[in-house]
PDB file of C-alpha atoms in Angstrom:
ATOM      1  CA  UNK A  60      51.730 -91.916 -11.397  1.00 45.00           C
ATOM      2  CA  UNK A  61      54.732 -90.027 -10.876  1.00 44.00           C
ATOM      3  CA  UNK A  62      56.891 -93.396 -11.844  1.00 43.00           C
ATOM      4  CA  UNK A  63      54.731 -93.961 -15.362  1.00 44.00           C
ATOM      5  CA  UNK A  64      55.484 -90.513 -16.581  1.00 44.00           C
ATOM      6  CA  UNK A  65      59.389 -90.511 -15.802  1.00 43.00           C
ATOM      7  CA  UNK A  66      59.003 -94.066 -17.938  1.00 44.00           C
ATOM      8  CA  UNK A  67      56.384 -92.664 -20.925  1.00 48.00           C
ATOM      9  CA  UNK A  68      59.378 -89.325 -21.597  1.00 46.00           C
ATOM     10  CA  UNK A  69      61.446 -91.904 -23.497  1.00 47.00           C
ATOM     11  CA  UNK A  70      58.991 -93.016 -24.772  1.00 42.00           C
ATOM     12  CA  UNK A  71      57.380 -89.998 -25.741  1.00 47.00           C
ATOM     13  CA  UNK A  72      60.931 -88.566 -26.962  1.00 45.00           C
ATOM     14  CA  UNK A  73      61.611 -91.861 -29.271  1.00 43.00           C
ATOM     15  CA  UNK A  74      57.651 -91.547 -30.661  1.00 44.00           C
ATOM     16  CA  UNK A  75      58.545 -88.140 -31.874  1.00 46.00           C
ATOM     17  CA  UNK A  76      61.855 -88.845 -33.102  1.00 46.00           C
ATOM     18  CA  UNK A  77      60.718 -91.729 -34.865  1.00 45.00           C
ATOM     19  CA  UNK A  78      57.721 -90.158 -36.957  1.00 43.00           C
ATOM     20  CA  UNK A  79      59.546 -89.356 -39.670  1.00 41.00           C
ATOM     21  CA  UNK A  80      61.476 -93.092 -40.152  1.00 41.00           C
ATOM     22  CA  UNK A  81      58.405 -94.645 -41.170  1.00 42.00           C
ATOM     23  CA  UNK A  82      58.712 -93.364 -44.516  1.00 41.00           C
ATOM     24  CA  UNK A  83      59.891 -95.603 -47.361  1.00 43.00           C
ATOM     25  CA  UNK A  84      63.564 -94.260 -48.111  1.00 41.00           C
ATOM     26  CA  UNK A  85      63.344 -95.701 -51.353  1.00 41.00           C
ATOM     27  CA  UNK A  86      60.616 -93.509 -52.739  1.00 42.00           C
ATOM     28  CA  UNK A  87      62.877 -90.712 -54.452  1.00 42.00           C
ATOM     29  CA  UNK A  88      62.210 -87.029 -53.032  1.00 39.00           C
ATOM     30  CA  UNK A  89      60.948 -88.539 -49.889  1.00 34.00           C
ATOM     31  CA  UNK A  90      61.314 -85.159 -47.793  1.00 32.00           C
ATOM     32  CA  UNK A  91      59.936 -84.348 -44.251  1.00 35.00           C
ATOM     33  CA  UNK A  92      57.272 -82.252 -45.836  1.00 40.00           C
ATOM     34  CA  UNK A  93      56.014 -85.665 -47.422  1.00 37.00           C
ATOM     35  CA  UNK A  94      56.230 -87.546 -44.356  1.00 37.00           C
ATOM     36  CA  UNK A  95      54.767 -85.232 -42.086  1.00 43.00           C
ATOM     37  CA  UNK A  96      51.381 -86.082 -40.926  1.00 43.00           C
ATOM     38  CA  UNK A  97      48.829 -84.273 -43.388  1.00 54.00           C
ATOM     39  CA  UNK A  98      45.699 -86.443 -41.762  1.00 76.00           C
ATOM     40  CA  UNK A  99      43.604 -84.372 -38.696  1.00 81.00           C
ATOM     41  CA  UNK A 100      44.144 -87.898 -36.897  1.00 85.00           C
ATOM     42  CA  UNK A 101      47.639 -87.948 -37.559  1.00 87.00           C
ATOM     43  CA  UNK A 102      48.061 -84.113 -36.552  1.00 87.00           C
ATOM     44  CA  UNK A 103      46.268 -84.694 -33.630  1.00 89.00           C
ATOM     45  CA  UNK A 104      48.336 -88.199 -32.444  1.00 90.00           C
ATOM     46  CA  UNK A 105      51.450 -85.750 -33.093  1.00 91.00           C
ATOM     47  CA  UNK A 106      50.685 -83.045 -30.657  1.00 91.00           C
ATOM     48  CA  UNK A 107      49.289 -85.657 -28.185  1.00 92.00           C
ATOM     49  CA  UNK A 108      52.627 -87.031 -27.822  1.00 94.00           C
ATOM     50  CA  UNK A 109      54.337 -83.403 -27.904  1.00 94.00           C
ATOM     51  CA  UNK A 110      51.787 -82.595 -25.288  1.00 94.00           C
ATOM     52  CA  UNK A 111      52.416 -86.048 -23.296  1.00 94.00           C
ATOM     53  CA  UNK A 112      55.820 -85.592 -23.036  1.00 95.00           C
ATOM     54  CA  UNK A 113      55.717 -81.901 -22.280  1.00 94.00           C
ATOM     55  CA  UNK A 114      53.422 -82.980 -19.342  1.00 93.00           C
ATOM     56  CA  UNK A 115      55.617 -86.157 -18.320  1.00 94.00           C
ATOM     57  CA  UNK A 116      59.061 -83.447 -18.076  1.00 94.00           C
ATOM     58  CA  UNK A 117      57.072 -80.920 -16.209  1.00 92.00           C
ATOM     59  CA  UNK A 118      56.001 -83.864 -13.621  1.00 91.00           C
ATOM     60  CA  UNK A 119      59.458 -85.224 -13.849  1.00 94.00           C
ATOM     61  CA  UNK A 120      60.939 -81.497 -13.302  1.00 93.00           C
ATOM     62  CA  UNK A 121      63.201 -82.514 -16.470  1.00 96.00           C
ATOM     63  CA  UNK A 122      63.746 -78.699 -17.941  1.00 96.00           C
ATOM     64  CA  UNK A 123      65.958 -79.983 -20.974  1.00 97.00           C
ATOM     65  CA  UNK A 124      63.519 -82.311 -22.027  1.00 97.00           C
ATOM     66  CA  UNK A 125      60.684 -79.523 -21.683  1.00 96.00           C
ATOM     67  CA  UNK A 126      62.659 -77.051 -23.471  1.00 96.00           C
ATOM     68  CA  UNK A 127      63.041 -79.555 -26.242  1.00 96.00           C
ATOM     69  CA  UNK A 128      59.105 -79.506 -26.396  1.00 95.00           C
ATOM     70  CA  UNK A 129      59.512 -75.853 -27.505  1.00 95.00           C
ATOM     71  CA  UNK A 130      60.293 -73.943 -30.505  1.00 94.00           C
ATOM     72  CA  UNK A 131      63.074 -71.301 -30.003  1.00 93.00           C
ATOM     73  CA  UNK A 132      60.490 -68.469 -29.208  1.00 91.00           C
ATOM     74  CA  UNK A 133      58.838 -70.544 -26.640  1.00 94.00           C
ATOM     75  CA  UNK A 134      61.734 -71.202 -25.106  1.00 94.00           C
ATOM     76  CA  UNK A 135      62.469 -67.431 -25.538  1.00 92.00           C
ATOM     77  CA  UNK A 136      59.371 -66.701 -23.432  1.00 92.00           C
ATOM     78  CA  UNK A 137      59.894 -68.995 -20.749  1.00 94.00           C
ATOM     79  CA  UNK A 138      62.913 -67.449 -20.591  1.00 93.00           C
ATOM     80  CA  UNK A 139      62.053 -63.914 -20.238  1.00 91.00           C
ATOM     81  CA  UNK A 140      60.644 -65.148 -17.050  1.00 87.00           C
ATOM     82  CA  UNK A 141      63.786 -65.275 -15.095  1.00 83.00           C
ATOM     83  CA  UNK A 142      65.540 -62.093 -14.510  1.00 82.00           C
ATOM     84  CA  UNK A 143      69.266 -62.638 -16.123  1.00 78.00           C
ATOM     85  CA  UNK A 144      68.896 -65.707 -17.544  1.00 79.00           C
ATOM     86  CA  UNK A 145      68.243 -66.752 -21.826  1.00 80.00           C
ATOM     87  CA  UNK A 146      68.194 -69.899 -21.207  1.00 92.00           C
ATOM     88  CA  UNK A 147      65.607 -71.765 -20.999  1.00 95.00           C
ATOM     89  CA  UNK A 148      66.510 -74.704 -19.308  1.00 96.00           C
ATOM     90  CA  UNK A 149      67.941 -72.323 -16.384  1.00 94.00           C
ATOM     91  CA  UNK A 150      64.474 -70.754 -16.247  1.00 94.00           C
ATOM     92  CA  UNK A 151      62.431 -73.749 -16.797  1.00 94.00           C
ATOM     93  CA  UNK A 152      61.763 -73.927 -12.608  1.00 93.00           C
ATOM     94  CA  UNK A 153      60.529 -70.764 -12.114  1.00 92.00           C
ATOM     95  CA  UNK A 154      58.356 -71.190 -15.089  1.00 92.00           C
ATOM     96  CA  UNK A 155      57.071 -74.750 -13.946  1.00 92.00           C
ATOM     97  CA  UNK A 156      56.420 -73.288 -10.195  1.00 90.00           C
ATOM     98  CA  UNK A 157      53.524 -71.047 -11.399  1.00 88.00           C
ATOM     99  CA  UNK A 158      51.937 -73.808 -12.873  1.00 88.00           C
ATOM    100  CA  UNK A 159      49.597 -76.158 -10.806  1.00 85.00           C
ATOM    101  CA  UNK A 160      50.984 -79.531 -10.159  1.00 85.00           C
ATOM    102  CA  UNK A 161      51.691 -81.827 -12.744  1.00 81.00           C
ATOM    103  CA  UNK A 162      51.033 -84.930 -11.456  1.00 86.00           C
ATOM    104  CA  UNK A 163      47.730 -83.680 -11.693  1.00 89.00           C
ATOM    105  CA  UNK A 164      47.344 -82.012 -15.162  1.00 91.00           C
ATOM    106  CA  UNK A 165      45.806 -83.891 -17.853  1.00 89.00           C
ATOM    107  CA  UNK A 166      44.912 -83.746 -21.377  1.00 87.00           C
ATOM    108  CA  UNK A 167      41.381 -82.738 -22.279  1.00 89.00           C
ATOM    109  CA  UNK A 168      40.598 -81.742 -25.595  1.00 89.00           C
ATOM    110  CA  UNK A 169      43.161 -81.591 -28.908  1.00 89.00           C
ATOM    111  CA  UNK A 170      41.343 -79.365 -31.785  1.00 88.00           C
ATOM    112  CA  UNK A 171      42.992 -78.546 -35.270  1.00 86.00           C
ATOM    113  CA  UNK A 172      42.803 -74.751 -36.630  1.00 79.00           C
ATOM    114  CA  UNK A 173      44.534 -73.168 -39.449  1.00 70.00           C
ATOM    115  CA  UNK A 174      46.150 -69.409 -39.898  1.00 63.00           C
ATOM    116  CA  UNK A 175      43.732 -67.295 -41.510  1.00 55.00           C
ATOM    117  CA  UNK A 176      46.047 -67.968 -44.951  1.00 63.00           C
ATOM    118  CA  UNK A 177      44.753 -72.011 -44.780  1.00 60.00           C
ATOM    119  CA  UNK A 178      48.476 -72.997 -44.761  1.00 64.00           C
ATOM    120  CA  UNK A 179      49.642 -73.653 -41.469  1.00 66.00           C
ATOM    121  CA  UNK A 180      47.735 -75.997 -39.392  1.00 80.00           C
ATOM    122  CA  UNK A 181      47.537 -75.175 -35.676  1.00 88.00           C
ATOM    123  CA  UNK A 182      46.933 -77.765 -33.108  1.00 90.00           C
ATOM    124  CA  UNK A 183      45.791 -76.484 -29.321  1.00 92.00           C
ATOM    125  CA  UNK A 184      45.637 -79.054 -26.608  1.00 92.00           C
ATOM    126  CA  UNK A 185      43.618 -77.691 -23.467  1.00 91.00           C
ATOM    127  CA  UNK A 186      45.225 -79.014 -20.229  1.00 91.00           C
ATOM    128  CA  UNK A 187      43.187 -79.257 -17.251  1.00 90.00           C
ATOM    129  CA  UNK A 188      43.605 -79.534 -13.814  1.00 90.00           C
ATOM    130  CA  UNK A 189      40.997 -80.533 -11.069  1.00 88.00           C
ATOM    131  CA  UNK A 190      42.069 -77.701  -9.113  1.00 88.00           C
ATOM    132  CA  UNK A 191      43.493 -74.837 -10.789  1.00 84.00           C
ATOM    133  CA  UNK A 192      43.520 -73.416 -14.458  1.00 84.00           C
ATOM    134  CA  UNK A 193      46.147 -74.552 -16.760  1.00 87.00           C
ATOM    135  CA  UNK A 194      45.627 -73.278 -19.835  1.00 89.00           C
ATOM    136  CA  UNK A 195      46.790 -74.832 -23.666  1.00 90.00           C
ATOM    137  CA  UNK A 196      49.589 -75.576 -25.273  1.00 91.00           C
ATOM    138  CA  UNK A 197      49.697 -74.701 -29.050  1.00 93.00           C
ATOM    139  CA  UNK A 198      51.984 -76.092 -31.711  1.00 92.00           C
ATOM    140  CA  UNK A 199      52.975 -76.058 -35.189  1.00 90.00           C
ATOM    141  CA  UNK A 200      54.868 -78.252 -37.689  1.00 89.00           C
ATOM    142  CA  UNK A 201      58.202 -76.765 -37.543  1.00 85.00           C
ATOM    143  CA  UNK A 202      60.676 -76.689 -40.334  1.00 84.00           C
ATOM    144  CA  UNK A 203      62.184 -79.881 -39.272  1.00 86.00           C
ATOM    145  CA  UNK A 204      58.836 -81.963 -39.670  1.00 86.00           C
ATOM    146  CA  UNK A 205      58.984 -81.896 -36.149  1.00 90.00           C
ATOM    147  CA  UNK A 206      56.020 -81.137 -33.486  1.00 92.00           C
ATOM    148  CA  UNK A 207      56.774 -78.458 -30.978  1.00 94.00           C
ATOM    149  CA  UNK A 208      54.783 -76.005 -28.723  1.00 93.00           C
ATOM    150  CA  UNK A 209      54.858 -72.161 -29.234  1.00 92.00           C
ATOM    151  CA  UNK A 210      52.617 -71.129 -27.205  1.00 92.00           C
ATOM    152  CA  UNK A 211      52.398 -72.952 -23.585  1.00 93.00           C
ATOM    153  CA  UNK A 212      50.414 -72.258 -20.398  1.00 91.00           C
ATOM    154  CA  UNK A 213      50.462 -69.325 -18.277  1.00 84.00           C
ATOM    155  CA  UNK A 214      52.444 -67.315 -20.902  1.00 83.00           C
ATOM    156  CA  UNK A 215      51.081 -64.560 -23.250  1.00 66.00           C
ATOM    157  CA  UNK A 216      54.768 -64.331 -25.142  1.00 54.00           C
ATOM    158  CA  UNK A 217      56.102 -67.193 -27.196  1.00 49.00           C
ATOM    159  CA  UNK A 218      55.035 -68.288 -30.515  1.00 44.00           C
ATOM    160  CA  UNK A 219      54.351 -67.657 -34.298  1.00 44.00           C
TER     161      UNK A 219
END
């Protein structure tokens, strides 16, 4: 298992890089906003593979690529964990240690919300464990047209 996630992060990574090349560049004012995935099924495929990949890093104990899962107050959060450090690559173990084990965690249920203004879609992906609690990632559509998690598991602090 172990061996298959260390394999789907590049995967994962090169899935989420490539959303936004699909488009046809020779539309004129092709933008990210206009590529980005404005479908619930397409929303939802997005944060799978955010959620995937977050997953694959923490099993893989790869804090850069987790960190790059994040948006900046996510990584703020995670952190805040670690006394002296604000980075969060440097505090990415100490986060990942109070989590239950990875190699374990799965992917349960993705559901679609907006803010209370309609605008912003919000996408929550329950983790489970057959152990322990996890928790949920949630993620936006950041500026970028890019996926990432604000809000991740065992953390009150982080997000929007």
């Amino acid at each position: 298992m172990r061996r298959f996630l260390l394999f789907s992060l590049p995967l994962a990574l090169a899935l989420t890089a490539c959303g936004e090349a699909e488009s046809d560049p020779s539309e004129e004012g092709t933008s990210a906003e206009a590529a980005a995935p404005d479908d619930v099924a397409e929303v939802e495929a997005a944060a799978r593979t955010v959620a995937e990949g977050f997953v694959a890093s923490l099993n893989a104990e790869d804090a850069e690529a987790a960190c790059a899962f994040m948006d900046v107050s996510a990584q703020e959060a995670v952190a805040a964990l670690s006394e002296g450090s604000d980075d969060c690559v440097e505090a990415f173990p100490e986060y990942a240690a109070g989590l239950p084990d990875a190699e374990d965690v799965e992917i349960e249920e993705i559901t679609t919300e907006s803010e209370l203004d309609g605008g912003v879609e919000v996408v929550v992906v329950t983790l489970v464990h057959p152990d322990e609690e996890v928790g949920a990632l949630e993620m936006r559509e950041s500026e970028d047209g890019e996926w990432r998690a604000t809000r991740l598991p065992g953390l009150s602090l982080g997000g929007a």
